């Protein structure tokens, strides 16, 4: 009888140990699989970041052809409303600034990587040593902000590009209306690591930025910002949200039914960026091809402490005439 009890206990213990071992083994497999996926995602994102940064380095050195292998063969480009499709057309497109600005530097300020999406803020710097359209060489300096949004394929090659450049500011600077005495000092700004929940919060905040404008909820929009937030609107700096909201209200005065339509929302760490289309009705009909980009930085509570708004005002103003 005692022997049977011992045998029974040993059998039960063996079963329990086997089950525990099986569970532990499954957990290890799950953990390993999870770790492997995370490692793969991390490696992919670093490849995306490296390729994204290399584009402007190649451009600045005049090595335009080197950017060809970094893009998908069938890349789709919307460069300031000029549509270009295909790798060869893309390489030809990026050469267009070489005549007016032979030594043009694209200096990255922010590079945000969010999966296969990239949001960049950079500054174009050079002297105009050749004709820009009908504007002859002036020798004047340019310090022009631009926002770009990349979509990368599974091999981290760019398959889609959206570029929004302050072309209105560029024209003002080369014609001497706005004089650039010294180039702005540009360094790549750091991105502070945060949690997954914080990323969800910032992406929701950026989505609300668009929604609060569309619903004219100025109180909620202002509450998203820190009291002393630094705001730059197309090259001009302000403290606090007053100038931003004033600028938005002026837009509504010109086009009462104007709204934003969000087309990009990328976030990494304490930074994020969005791009949106401006919609509404003007004398000529519906607003066409007007886009803006905004880069944000957030504090630990998710409040916006800085934003840079980039657009070409001519895209909009020309449609009011």
mmCIF file of C-alpha atoms in Angstrom:
data_model
loop_
_atom_site.group_PDB
_atom_site.id
_atom_site.type_symbol
_atom_site.label_atom_id
_atom_site.label_comp_id
_atom_site.label_asym_id
_atom_site.label_seq_id
_atom_site.Cartn_x
_atom_site.Cartn_y
_atom_site.Cartn_z
ATOM 1 C CA UNK A 1 0.000 0.000 0.000
ATOM 2 C CA UNK A 2 2.758 2.400 0.970
ATOM 3 C CA UNK A 3 4.656 1.466 -2.166
ATOM 4 C CA UNK A 4 1.590 2.268 -4.285
ATOM 5 C CA UNK A 5 1.245 5.673 -2.597
ATOM 6 C CA UNK A 6 4.896 6.442 -3.220
ATOM 7 C CA UNK A 7 4.533 5.362 -6.849
ATOM 8 C CA UNK A 8 1.395 7.525 -7.222
ATOM 9 C CA UNK A 9 3.091 10.583 -5.700
ATOM 10 C CA UNK A 10 6.141 10.148 -7.907
ATOM 11 C CA UNK A 11 3.942 9.823 -10.987
ATOM 12 C CA UNK A 12 1.997 12.985 -10.134
ATOM 13 C CA UNK A 13 5.235 14.858 -9.407
ATOM 14 C CA UNK A 14 6.659 13.758 -12.713
ATOM 15 C CA UNK A 15 3.579 14.952 -14.531
ATOM 16 C CA UNK A 16 3.672 18.322 -12.743
ATOM 17 C CA UNK A 17 7.403 18.728 -13.390
ATOM 18 C CA UNK A 18 6.891 17.804 -17.026
ATOM 19 C CA UNK A 19 4.070 20.335 -17.361
ATOM 20 C CA UNK A 20 6.134 23.019 -15.639
ATOM 21 C CA UNK A 21 9.099 22.268 -17.862
ATOM 22 C CA UNK A 22 6.871 22.372 -20.917
ATOM 23 C CA UNK A 23 5.401 25.709 -19.804
ATOM 24 C CA UNK A 24 8.845 27.092 -19.074
ATOM 25 C CA UNK A 25 10.060 25.872 -22.457
ATOM 26 C CA UNK A 26 7.081 27.499 -24.185
ATOM 27 C CA UNK A 27 7.716 30.733 -22.316
ATOM 28 C CA UNK A 28 11.339 30.607 -23.377
ATOM 29 C CA UNK A 29 10.293 30.066 -26.976
ATOM 30 C CA UNK A 30 7.802 32.931 -26.776
ATOM 31 C CA UNK A 31 10.391 35.158 -25.141
ATOM 32 C CA UNK A 32 12.970 34.178 -27.732
ATOM 33 C CA UNK A 33 10.523 34.768 -30.573
ATOM 34 C CA UNK A 34 9.546 38.094 -29.074
ATOM 35 C CA UNK A 35 13.176 39.049 -28.626
ATOM 36 C CA UNK A 36 13.973 37.971 -32.173
ATOM 37 C CA UNK A 37 11.136 40.089 -33.581
ATOM 38 C CA UNK A 38 12.226 43.059 -31.505
ATOM 39 C CA UNK A 39 15.820 42.641 -32.648
ATOM 40 C CA UNK A 40 14.706 42.419 -36.269
ATOM 41 C CA UNK A 41 12.555 45.525 -35.903
ATOM 42 C CA UNK A 42 15.414 47.383 -34.236
ATOM 43 C CA UNK A 43 17.852 46.380 -36.963
ATOM 44 C CA UNK A 44 15.364 47.409 -39.645
ATOM 45 C CA UNK A 45 14.753 50.802 -38.028
ATOM 46 C CA UNK A 46 18.486 51.457 -37.741
ATOM 47 C CA UNK A 47 18.897 50.591 -41.418
ATOM 48 C CA UNK A 48 16.032 52.970 -42.209
ATOM 49 C CA UNK A 49 17.691 55.700 -40.135
ATOM 50 C CA UNK A 50 21.060 55.150 -41.800
ATOM 51 C CA UNK A 51 19.609 55.251 -45.323
ATOM 52 C CA UNK A 52 17.434 58.275 -44.520
ATOM 53 C CA UNK A 53 20.437 60.228 -43.237
ATOM 54 C CA UNK A 54 22.598 59.198 -46.182
ATOM 55 C CA UNK A 55 20.286 60.865 -48.730
ATOM 56 C CA UNK A 56 21.130 64.383 -47.644
ATOM 57 C CA UNK A 57 24.821 63.562 -47.152
ATOM 58 C CA UNK A 58 25.030 62.366 -50.756
ATOM 59 C CA UNK A 59 23.098 65.407 -51.952
ATOM 60 C CA UNK A 60 25.337 67.847 -50.095
ATOM 61 C CA UNK A 61 28.473 66.250 -51.532
ATOM 62 C CA UNK A 62 27.026 66.360 -55.067
ATOM 63 C CA UNK A 63 26.915 62.559 -55.239
ATOM 64 C CA UNK A 64 23.374 62.496 -56.616
ATOM 65 C CA UNK A 65 23.789 59.168 -58.408
ATOM 66 C CA UNK A 66 24.572 57.426 -55.107
ATOM 67 C CA UNK A 67 20.989 58.083 -53.985
ATOM 68 C CA UNK A 68 19.622 55.941 -56.816
ATOM 69 C CA UNK A 69 20.409 52.585 -55.130
ATOM 70 C CA UNK A 70 18.807 53.873 -51.902
ATOM 71 C CA UNK A 71 15.335 54.134 -53.444
ATOM 72 C CA UNK A 72 12.811 51.643 -54.768
ATOM 73 C CA UNK A 73 12.838 51.229 -58.531
ATOM 74 C CA UNK A 74 9.241 52.487 -58.686
ATOM 75 C CA UNK A 75 9.529 55.275 -56.124
ATOM 76 C CA UNK A 76 6.646 57.771 -55.985
ATOM 77 C CA UNK A 77 7.688 61.358 -55.272
ATOM 78 C CA UNK A 78 5.629 64.428 -54.428
ATOM 79 C CA UNK A 79 8.250 67.154 -54.287
ATOM 80 C CA UNK A 80 6.526 70.467 -53.627
ATOM 81 C CA UNK A 81 3.578 69.248 -55.747
ATOM 82 C CA UNK A 82 5.767 68.025 -58.607
ATOM 83 C CA UNK A 83 4.989 64.331 -59.123
ATOM 84 C CA UNK A 84 7.873 62.082 -60.142
ATOM 85 C CA UNK A 85 7.744 58.298 -60.556
ATOM 86 C CA UNK A 86 10.698 55.947 -60.884
ATOM 87 C CA UNK A 87 14.323 55.814 -59.756
ATOM 88 C CA UNK A 88 15.883 57.521 -62.776
ATOM 89 C CA UNK A 89 13.370 60.386 -62.689
ATOM 90 C CA UNK A 90 14.037 60.786 -58.958
ATOM 91 C CA UNK A 91 17.798 61.158 -59.487
ATOM 92 C CA UNK A 92 17.222 63.745 -62.213
ATOM 93 C CA UNK A 93 14.781 65.614 -59.969
ATOM 94 C CA UNK A 94 17.240 66.015 -57.084
ATOM 95 C CA UNK A 95 19.815 67.551 -59.432
ATOM 96 C CA UNK A 96 17.588 70.547 -60.217
ATOM 97 C CA UNK A 97 19.035 72.788 -57.473
ATOM 98 C CA UNK A 98 22.613 72.243 -58.649
ATOM 99 C CA UNK A 99 22.501 75.075 -61.206
ATOM 100 C CA UNK A 100 21.315 77.909 -58.922
ATOM 101 C CA UNK A 101 23.004 76.460 -55.824
ATOM 102 C CA UNK A 102 26.110 74.456 -56.835
ATOM 103 C CA UNK A 103 27.220 73.881 -53.233
ATOM 104 C CA UNK A 104 23.832 73.432 -51.613
ATOM 105 C CA UNK A 105 23.965 71.776 -48.188
ATOM 106 C CA UNK A 106 20.972 69.958 -46.714
ATOM 107 C CA UNK A 107 21.624 70.027 -42.982
ATOM 108 C CA UNK A 108 19.485 67.629 -40.972
ATOM 109 C CA UNK A 109 18.072 68.965 -37.719
ATOM 110 C CA UNK A 110 15.650 66.151 -36.788
ATOM 111 C CA UNK A 111 15.369 62.578 -38.075
ATOM 112 C CA UNK A 112 12.393 60.632 -36.671
ATOM 113 C CA UNK A 113 12.034 56.919 -37.441
ATOM 114 C CA UNK A 114 8.660 55.269 -36.822
ATOM 115 C CA UNK A 115 8.679 51.767 -38.326
ATOM 116 C CA UNK A 116 8.838 52.220 -42.092
ATOM 117 C CA UNK A 117 8.039 55.937 -41.795
ATOM 118 C CA UNK A 118 10.589 58.760 -41.465
ATOM 119 C CA UNK A 119 10.009 62.422 -40.679
ATOM 120 C CA UNK A 120 12.865 64.862 -41.310
ATOM 121 C CA UNK A 121 13.380 68.533 -40.642
ATOM 122 C CA UNK A 122 16.373 70.058 -42.398
ATOM 123 C CA UNK A 123 17.751 73.412 -43.493
ATOM 124 C CA UNK A 124 18.977 74.268 -47.010
ATOM 125 C CA UNK A 125 22.038 76.523 -47.038
ATOM 126 C CA UNK A 126 24.092 78.027 -49.888
ATOM 127 C CA UNK A 127 24.621 81.127 -52.031
ATOM 128 C CA UNK A 128 22.735 81.636 -55.284
ATOM 129 C CA UNK A 129 25.479 81.384 -57.898
ATOM 130 C CA UNK A 130 23.223 80.569 -60.848
ATOM 131 C CA UNK A 131 19.747 81.400 -62.215
ATOM 132 C CA UNK A 132 16.730 80.172 -60.292
ATOM 133 C CA UNK A 133 13.945 80.154 -62.864
ATOM 134 C CA UNK A 134 13.763 83.746 -64.092
ATOM 135 C CA UNK A 135 15.693 85.085 -61.082
ATOM 136 C CA UNK A 136 19.356 85.704 -62.050
ATOM 137 C CA UNK A 137 22.270 84.802 -59.811
ATOM 138 C CA UNK A 138 22.385 87.181 -56.863
ATOM 139 C CA UNK A 139 25.110 85.815 -54.619
ATOM 140 C CA UNK A 140 22.630 86.041 -51.745
ATOM 141 C CA UNK A 141 22.585 83.374 -49.061
ATOM 142 C CA UNK A 142 19.625 81.088 -48.372
ATOM 143 C CA UNK A 143 18.686 79.507 -45.048
ATOM 144 C CA UNK A 144 15.477 77.673 -45.885
ATOM 145 C CA UNK A 145 13.563 75.114 -43.808
ATOM 146 C CA UNK A 146 12.084 71.973 -45.356
ATOM 147 C CA UNK A 147 10.177 68.938 -44.096
ATOM 148 C CA UNK A 148 10.316 65.519 -45.707
ATOM 149 C CA UNK A 149 8.433 62.318 -45.067
ATOM 150 C CA UNK A 150 9.752 58.971 -46.337
ATOM 151 C CA UNK A 151 8.015 55.624 -46.603
ATOM 152 C CA UNK A 152 10.491 52.755 -46.863
ATOM 153 C CA UNK A 153 10.014 49.265 -48.297
ATOM 154 C CA UNK A 154 10.927 45.988 -46.574
ATOM 155 C CA UNK A 155 14.569 46.474 -47.583
ATOM 156 C CA UNK A 156 14.666 49.997 -46.088
ATOM 157 C CA UNK A 157 14.723 51.575 -49.553
ATOM 158 C CA UNK A 158 12.622 54.708 -50.016
ATOM 159 C CA UNK A 159 9.437 53.918 -51.930
ATOM 160 C CA UNK A 160 7.563 57.165 -51.312
ATOM 161 C CA UNK A 161 8.697 60.742 -50.676
ATOM 162 C CA UNK A 162 6.803 63.868 -49.690
ATOM 163 C CA UNK A 163 8.748 67.144 -49.635
ATOM 164 C CA UNK A 164 7.452 70.470 -48.281
ATOM 165 C CA UNK A 165 9.873 73.387 -48.738
ATOM 166 C CA UNK A 166 9.690 77.080 -47.855
ATOM 167 C CA UNK A 167 10.050 78.090 -51.484
ATOM 168 C CA UNK A 168 8.421 81.444 -50.717
ATOM 169 C CA UNK A 169 11.199 82.180 -48.230
ATOM 170 C CA UNK A 170 13.831 81.030 -50.719
ATOM 171 C CA UNK A 171 12.618 83.602 -53.269
ATOM 172 C CA UNK A 172 12.537 86.367 -50.659
ATOM 173 C CA UNK A 173 16.095 85.558 -49.629
ATOM 174 C CA UNK A 174 17.684 85.403 -53.092
ATOM 175 C CA UNK A 175 15.939 88.615 -54.190
ATOM 176 C CA UNK A 176 17.127 90.402 -51.055
ATOM 177 C CA UNK A 177 13.685 91.037 -49.594
ATOM 178 C CA UNK A 178 14.766 88.978 -46.600
ATOM 179 C CA UNK A 179 18.518 89.195 -46.133
ATOM 180 C CA UNK A 180 20.413 86.230 -44.670
ATOM 181 C CA UNK A 181 23.603 87.570 -43.114
ATOM 182 C CA UNK A 182 24.858 84.339 -41.580
ATOM 183 C CA UNK A 183 23.916 80.692 -41.993
ATOM 184 C CA UNK A 184 22.109 79.202 -39.025
ATOM 185 C CA UNK A 185 24.238 76.773 -37.021
ATOM 186 C CA UNK A 186 22.642 73.366 -37.463
ATOM 187 C CA UNK A 187 23.210 70.262 -35.382
ATOM 188 C CA UNK A 188 21.246 67.025 -35.355
ATOM 189 C CA UNK A 189 18.978 67.273 -32.321
ATOM 190 C CA UNK A 190 18.781 64.294 -29.940
ATOM 191 C CA UNK A 191 15.696 62.145 -29.440
ATOM 192 C CA UNK A 192 14.953 61.165 -25.848
ATOM 193 C CA UNK A 193 13.821 57.531 -25.464
ATOM 194 C CA UNK A 194 10.305 57.064 -24.063
ATOM 195 C CA UNK A 195 7.729 54.320 -23.578
ATOM 196 C CA UNK A 196 5.196 52.755 -25.933
ATOM 197 C CA UNK A 197 2.401 54.450 -23.987
ATOM 198 C CA UNK A 198 4.105 57.827 -24.387
ATOM 199 C CA UNK A 199 4.319 57.261 -28.124
ATOM 200 C CA UNK A 200 0.576 56.567 -28.246
ATOM 201 C CA UNK A 201 0.001 59.793 -26.312
ATOM 202 C CA UNK A 202 2.114 61.929 -28.644
ATOM 203 C CA UNK A 203 0.562 60.458 -31.791
ATOM 204 C CA UNK A 204 -2.895 61.161 -30.357
ATOM 205 C CA UNK A 205 -1.835 64.714 -29.475
ATOM 206 C CA UNK A 206 -0.647 65.325 -33.028
ATOM 207 C CA UNK A 207 -3.898 63.926 -34.364
ATOM 208 C CA UNK A 208 -5.770 66.289 -32.039
ATOM 209 C CA UNK A 209 -3.711 69.226 -33.350
ATOM 210 C CA UNK A 210 -5.497 68.724 -36.661
ATOM 211 C CA UNK A 211 -8.894 67.952 -35.139
ATOM 212 C CA UNK A 212 -8.909 70.963 -32.815
ATOM 213 C CA UNK A 213 -8.168 73.238 -35.757
ATOM 214 C CA UNK A 214 -10.974 71.665 -37.767
ATOM 215 C CA UNK A 215 -13.454 72.153 -34.903
ATOM 216 C CA UNK A 216 -12.041 75.618 -34.000
ATOM 217 C CA UNK A 217 -11.432 74.422 -30.440
ATOM 218 C CA UNK A 218 -8.774 76.995 -29.568
ATOM 219 C CA UNK A 219 -8.924 76.326 -25.829
ATOM 220 C CA UNK A 220 -8.118 72.643 -26.290
ATOM 221 C CA UNK A 221 -5.447 73.441 -28.859
ATOM 222 C CA UNK A 222 -3.732 75.915 -26.536
ATOM 223 C CA UNK A 223 -3.874 73.396 -23.662
ATOM 224 C CA UNK A 224 -1.732 70.975 -25.671
ATOM 225 C CA UNK A 225 1.232 73.361 -25.442
ATOM 226 C CA UNK A 226 3.479 74.313 -22.559
ATOM 227 C CA UNK A 227 2.992 77.945 -21.530
ATOM 228 C CA UNK A 228 6.397 79.068 -22.829
ATOM 229 C CA UNK A 229 6.528 76.792 -25.879
ATOM 230 C CA UNK A 230 8.907 77.808 -28.656
ATOM 231 C CA UNK A 231 7.036 78.072 -31.954
ATOM 232 C CA UNK A 232 8.547 78.781 -35.361
ATOM 233 C CA UNK A 233 6.128 79.523 -38.227
ATOM 234 C CA UNK A 234 7.763 79.525 -41.647
ATOM 235 C CA UNK A 235 11.008 80.966 -40.356
ATOM 236 C CA UNK A 236 9.701 83.378 -37.680
ATOM 237 C CA UNK A 237 10.056 82.489 -33.984
ATOM 238 C CA UNK A 238 7.483 83.109 -31.229
ATOM 239 C CA UNK A 239 6.923 82.292 -27.569
ATOM 240 C CA UNK A 240 3.602 80.721 -26.629
ATOM 241 C CA UNK A 241 0.629 79.811 -28.820
ATOM 242 C CA UNK A 242 -0.847 83.291 -29.458
ATOM 243 C CA UNK A 243 0.901 83.784 -32.819
ATOM 244 C CA UNK A 244 0.079 80.239 -33.936
ATOM 245 C CA UNK A 245 -3.636 80.607 -33.198
ATOM 246 C CA UNK A 246 -3.668 84.086 -34.763
ATOM 247 C CA UNK A 247 -2.088 82.649 -37.908
ATOM 248 C CA UNK A 248 -4.703 79.888 -38.022
ATOM 249 C CA UNK A 249 -7.561 82.373 -37.580
ATOM 250 C CA UNK A 250 -6.207 84.528 -40.419
ATOM 251 C CA UNK A 251 -6.349 81.470 -42.632
ATOM 252 C CA UNK A 252 -9.992 80.946 -41.671
ATOM 253 C CA UNK A 253 -10.787 84.588 -42.444
ATOM 254 C CA UNK A 254 -9.565 84.007 -45.982
ATOM 255 C CA UNK A 255 -11.256 80.611 -46.389
ATOM 256 C CA UNK A 256 -14.054 80.133 -43.786
ATOM 257 C CA UNK A 257 -14.548 76.417 -44.453
ATOM 258 C CA UNK A 258 -10.847 75.549 -44.426
ATOM 259 C CA UNK A 259 -9.856 72.249 -42.783
ATOM 260 C CA UNK A 260 -6.767 70.097 -42.419
ATOM 261 C CA UNK A 261 -6.577 66.496 -43.619
ATOM 262 C CA UNK A 262 -3.868 64.481 -41.854
ATOM 263 C CA UNK A 263 -1.650 62.460 -44.216
ATOM 264 C CA UNK A 264 1.421 61.667 -42.058
ATOM 265 C CA UNK A 265 1.871 61.094 -38.318
ATOM 266 C CA UNK A 266 5.265 59.847 -37.121
ATOM 267 C CA UNK A 267 6.645 59.702 -33.601
ATOM 268 C CA UNK A 268 9.821 58.604 -31.870
ATOM 269 C CA UNK A 269 10.793 59.290 -28.280
ATOM 270 C CA UNK A 270 10.025 62.874 -27.309
ATOM 271 C CA UNK A 271 9.590 64.054 -30.914
ATOM 272 C CA UNK A 272 6.953 63.781 -33.587
ATOM 273 C CA UNK A 273 5.980 65.187 -36.969
ATOM 274 C CA UNK A 274 2.847 65.465 -39.065
ATOM 275 C CA UNK A 275 1.952 66.487 -42.596
ATOM 276 C CA UNK A 276 -1.516 67.504 -43.690
ATOM 277 C CA UNK A 277 -3.369 68.836 -46.696
ATOM 278 C CA UNK A 278 -5.226 72.132 -46.499
ATOM 279 C CA UNK A 279 -8.770 71.812 -47.874
ATOM 280 C CA UNK A 280 -11.478 74.395 -48.493
ATOM 281 C CA UNK A 281 -13.305 76.386 -51.139
ATOM 282 C CA UNK A 282 -11.925 79.446 -52.924
ATOM 283 C CA UNK A 283 -13.135 81.465 -55.938
ATOM 284 C CA UNK A 284 -11.513 79.056 -58.353
ATOM 285 C CA UNK A 285 -13.084 76.039 -56.625
ATOM 286 C CA UNK A 286 -11.485 73.641 -54.171
ATOM 287 C CA UNK A 287 -8.028 74.335 -52.766
ATOM 288 C CA UNK A 288 -5.444 72.246 -54.581
ATOM 289 C CA UNK A 289 -1.984 70.999 -53.609
ATOM 290 C CA UNK A 290 -1.496 72.893 -50.356
ATOM 291 C CA UNK A 291 0.430 70.964 -47.712
ATOM 292 C CA UNK A 292 2.083 71.825 -44.430
ATOM 293 C CA UNK A 293 4.487 69.964 -42.169
ATOM 294 C CA UNK A 294 4.956 70.418 -38.422
ATOM 295 C CA UNK A 295 7.680 69.038 -36.150
ATOM 296 C CA UNK A 296 7.028 68.800 -32.400
ATOM 297 C CA UNK A 297 8.977 68.163 -29.217
ATOM 298 C CA UNK A 298 7.181 67.034 -26.038
ATOM 299 C CA UNK A 299 7.997 67.313 -22.342
ATOM 300 C CA UNK A 300 7.657 64.410 -19.881
ATOM 301 C CA UNK A 301 3.930 65.125 -19.417
ATOM 302 C CA UNK A 302 3.273 65.075 -23.148
ATOM 303 C CA UNK A 303 2.942 68.858 -23.514
ATOM 304 C CA UNK A 304 4.337 70.421 -26.674
ATOM 305 C CA UNK A 305 7.420 72.494 -25.807
ATOM 306 C CA UNK A 306 8.460 73.347 -29.361
ATOM 307 C CA UNK A 307 7.003 73.216 -32.855
ATOM 308 C CA UNK A 308 8.264 74.170 -36.295
ATOM 309 C CA UNK A 309 5.650 74.789 -38.992
ATOM 310 C CA UNK A 310 6.874 74.503 -42.588
ATOM 311 C CA UNK A 311 4.949 75.492 -45.740
ATOM 312 C CA UNK A 312 5.125 77.451 -48.975
ATOM 313 C CA UNK A 313 2.632 80.314 -48.633
ATOM 314 C CA UNK A 314 2.522 80.784 -52.414
ATOM 315 C CA UNK A 315 0.726 77.444 -52.795
ATOM 316 C CA UNK A 316 -2.206 78.953 -50.912
ATOM 317 C CA UNK A 317 -2.031 82.665 -51.745
ATOM 318 C CA UNK A 318 -1.936 82.097 -55.508
ATOM 319 C CA UNK A 319 -5.318 80.384 -55.312
ATOM 320 C CA UNK A 320 -6.976 83.384 -53.643
ATOM 321 C CA UNK A 321 -6.380 85.651 -56.632
#
